[in-house]
GROMACS .gro file of C-alpha atoms in nm:
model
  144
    1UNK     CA    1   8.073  -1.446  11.315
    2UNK     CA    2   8.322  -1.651  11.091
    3UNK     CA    3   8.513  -1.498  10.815
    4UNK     CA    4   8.341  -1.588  10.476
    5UNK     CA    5   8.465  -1.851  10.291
    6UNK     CA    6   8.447  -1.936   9.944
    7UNK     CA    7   8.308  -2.186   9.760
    8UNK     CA    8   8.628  -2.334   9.568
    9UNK     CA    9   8.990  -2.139   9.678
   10UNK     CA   10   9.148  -2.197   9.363
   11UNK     CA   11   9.520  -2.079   9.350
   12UNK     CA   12   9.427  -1.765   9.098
   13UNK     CA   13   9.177  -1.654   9.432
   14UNK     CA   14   9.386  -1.698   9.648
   15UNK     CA   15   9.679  -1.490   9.485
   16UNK     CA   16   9.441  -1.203   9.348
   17UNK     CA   17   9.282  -1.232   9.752
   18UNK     CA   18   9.654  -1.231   9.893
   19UNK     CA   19   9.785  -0.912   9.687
   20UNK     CA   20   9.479  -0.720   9.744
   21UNK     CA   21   9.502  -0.744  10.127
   22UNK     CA   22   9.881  -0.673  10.049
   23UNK     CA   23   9.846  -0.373   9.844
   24UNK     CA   24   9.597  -0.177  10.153
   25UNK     CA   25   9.912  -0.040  10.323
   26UNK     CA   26   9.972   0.158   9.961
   27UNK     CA   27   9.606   0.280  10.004
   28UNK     CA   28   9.584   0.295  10.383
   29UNK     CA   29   9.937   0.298  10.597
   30UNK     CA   30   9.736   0.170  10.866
   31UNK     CA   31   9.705  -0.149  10.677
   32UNK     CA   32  10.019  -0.288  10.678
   33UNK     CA   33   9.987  -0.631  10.785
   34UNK     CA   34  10.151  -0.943  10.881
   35UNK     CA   35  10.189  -1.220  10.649
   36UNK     CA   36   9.972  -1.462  10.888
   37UNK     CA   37   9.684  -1.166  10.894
   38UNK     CA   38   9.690  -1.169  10.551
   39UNK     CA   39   9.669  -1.554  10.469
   40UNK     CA   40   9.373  -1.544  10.775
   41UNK     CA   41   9.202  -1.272  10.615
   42UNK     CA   42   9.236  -1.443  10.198
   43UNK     CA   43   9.001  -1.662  10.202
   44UNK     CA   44   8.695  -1.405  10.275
   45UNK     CA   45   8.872  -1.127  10.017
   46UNK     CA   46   8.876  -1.443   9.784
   47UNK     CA   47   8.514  -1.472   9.885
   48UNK     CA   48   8.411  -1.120   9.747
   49UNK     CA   49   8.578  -1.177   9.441
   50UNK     CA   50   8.421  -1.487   9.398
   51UNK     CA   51   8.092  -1.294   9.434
   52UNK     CA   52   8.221  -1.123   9.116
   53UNK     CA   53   8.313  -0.762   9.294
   54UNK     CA   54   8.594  -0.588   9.147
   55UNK     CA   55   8.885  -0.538   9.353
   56UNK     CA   56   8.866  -0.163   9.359
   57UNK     CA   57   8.518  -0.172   9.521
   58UNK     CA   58   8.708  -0.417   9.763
   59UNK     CA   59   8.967  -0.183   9.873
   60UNK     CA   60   8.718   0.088   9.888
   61UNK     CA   61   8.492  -0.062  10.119
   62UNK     CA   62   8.817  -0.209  10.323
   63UNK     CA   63   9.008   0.129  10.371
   64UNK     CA   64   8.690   0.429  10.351
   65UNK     CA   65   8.620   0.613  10.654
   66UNK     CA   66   8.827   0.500  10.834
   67UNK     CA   67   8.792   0.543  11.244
   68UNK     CA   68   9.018   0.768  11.449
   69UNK     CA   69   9.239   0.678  11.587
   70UNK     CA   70   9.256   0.355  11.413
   71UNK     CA   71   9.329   0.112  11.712
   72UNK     CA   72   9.302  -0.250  11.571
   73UNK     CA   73   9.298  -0.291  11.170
   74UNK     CA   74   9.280  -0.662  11.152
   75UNK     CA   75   8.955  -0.671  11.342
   76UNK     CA   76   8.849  -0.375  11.132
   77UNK     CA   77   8.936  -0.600  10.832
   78UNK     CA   78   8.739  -0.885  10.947
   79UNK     CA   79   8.409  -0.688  11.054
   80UNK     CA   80   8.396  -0.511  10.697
   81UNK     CA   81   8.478  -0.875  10.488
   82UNK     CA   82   8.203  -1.031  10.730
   83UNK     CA   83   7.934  -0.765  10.766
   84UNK     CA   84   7.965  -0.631  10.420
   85UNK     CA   85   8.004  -0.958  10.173
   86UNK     CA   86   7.735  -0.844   9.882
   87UNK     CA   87   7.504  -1.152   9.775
   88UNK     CA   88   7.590  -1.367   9.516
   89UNK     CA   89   7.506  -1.252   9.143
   90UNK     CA   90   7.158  -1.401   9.094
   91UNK     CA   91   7.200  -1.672   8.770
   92UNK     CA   92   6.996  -1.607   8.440
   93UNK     CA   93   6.714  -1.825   8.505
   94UNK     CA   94   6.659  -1.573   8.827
   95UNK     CA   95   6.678  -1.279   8.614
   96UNK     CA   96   6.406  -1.394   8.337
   97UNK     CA   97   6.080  -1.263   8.450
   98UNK     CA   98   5.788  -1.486   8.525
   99UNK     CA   99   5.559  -1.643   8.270
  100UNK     CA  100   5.272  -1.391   8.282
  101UNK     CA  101   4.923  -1.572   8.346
  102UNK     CA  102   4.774  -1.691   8.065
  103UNK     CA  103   4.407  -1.539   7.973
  104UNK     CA  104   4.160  -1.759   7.750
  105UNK     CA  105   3.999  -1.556   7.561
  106UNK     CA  106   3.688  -1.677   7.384
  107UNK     CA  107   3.604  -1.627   7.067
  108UNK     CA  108   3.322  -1.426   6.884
  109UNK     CA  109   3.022  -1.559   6.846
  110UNK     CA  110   2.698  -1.462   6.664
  111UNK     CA  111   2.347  -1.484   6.852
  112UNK     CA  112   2.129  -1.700   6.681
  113UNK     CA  113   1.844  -1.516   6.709
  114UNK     CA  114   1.963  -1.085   6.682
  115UNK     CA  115   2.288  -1.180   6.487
  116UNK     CA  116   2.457  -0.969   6.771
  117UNK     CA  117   2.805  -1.032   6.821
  118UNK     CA  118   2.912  -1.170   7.168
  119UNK     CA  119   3.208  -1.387   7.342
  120UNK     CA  120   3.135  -1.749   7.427
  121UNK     CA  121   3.331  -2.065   7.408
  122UNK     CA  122   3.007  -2.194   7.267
  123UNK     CA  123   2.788  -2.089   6.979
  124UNK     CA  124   2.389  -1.992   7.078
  125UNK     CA  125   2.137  -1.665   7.198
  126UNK     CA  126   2.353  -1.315   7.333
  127UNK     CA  127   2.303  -1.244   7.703
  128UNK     CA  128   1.993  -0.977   7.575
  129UNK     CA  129   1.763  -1.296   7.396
  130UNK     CA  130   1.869  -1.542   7.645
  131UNK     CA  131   1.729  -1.300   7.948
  132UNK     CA  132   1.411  -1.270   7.694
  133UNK     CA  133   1.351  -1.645   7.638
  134UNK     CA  134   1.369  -1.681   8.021
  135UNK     CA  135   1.103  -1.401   8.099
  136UNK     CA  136   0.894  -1.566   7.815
  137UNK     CA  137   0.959  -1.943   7.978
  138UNK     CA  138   1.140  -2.048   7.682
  139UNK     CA  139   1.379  -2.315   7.766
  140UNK     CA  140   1.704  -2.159   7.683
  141UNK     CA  141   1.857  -2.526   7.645
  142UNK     CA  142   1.596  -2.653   7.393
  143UNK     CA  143   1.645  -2.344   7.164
  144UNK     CA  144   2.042  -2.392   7.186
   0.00000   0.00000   0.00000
């Protein structure tokens, strides 16, 4: 796969990605690369730091464990910046949580005919009296 690139490689990137990929051979000796390795492999370091990851998490995940004999570092280089790259940092309208559902709740309301309280959107007979007017053939409308 292609090396990442980032979105905008503004000069500061570019410098902080160029004396990052410089400073491995302090970390790692294997790492001492060529000036045209290093300005192939900036623009994916400048990538990371783009993605807001601090350069010592960089060189960690760059120069730890390490294999043995270490045969070819630049492709090394290229498989961790590629394989690796964390995601971009998720904006604040990502990170809000979303709006909960909204329950109606309906108010209390008194029966008309036991003075029970119940919930109903509209006033008139409890669950209990309505039943009752029904098994007596009262017409539950006519009464509300």
């Amino acid at each position: 796969p292609p090396l990442p690139q980032p979105g905008a490689l503004t000069p500061e990137l570019d410098r902080a990605a160029t004396a990052l990929l410089s400073d491995l051979r302090r970390h790692a000796p294997q790492f001492t690369l060529s000036e045209g390795d290093i300005r192939h492999l900036a623009p994916a370091v400048a990538t990371w730091l783009e993605r807001d990851a601090h350069p010592d998490t960089i060189r960690r995940t760059l120069t730890d464990d390490l294999p043995q004999p270490l045969r070819h570092p630049v492709k090394l280089l290229k498989h961790r910046l590629t394989a690796l790259l964390p995601p971009p940092l998720p904006g604040a309208c990502e990170l809000v949580a979303p709006a909960r559902p909204r329950f109606v709740v309906s108010p209390f309301q008194t029966c008309d005919d036991c003075d029970r309280a119940f919930r109903s959107a509209d006033p008139g007979c409890c669950r209990d009296c309505r039943e009752t007017r029904a098994h007596r053939g009262e017409d539950v409308r006519a009464a509300a």
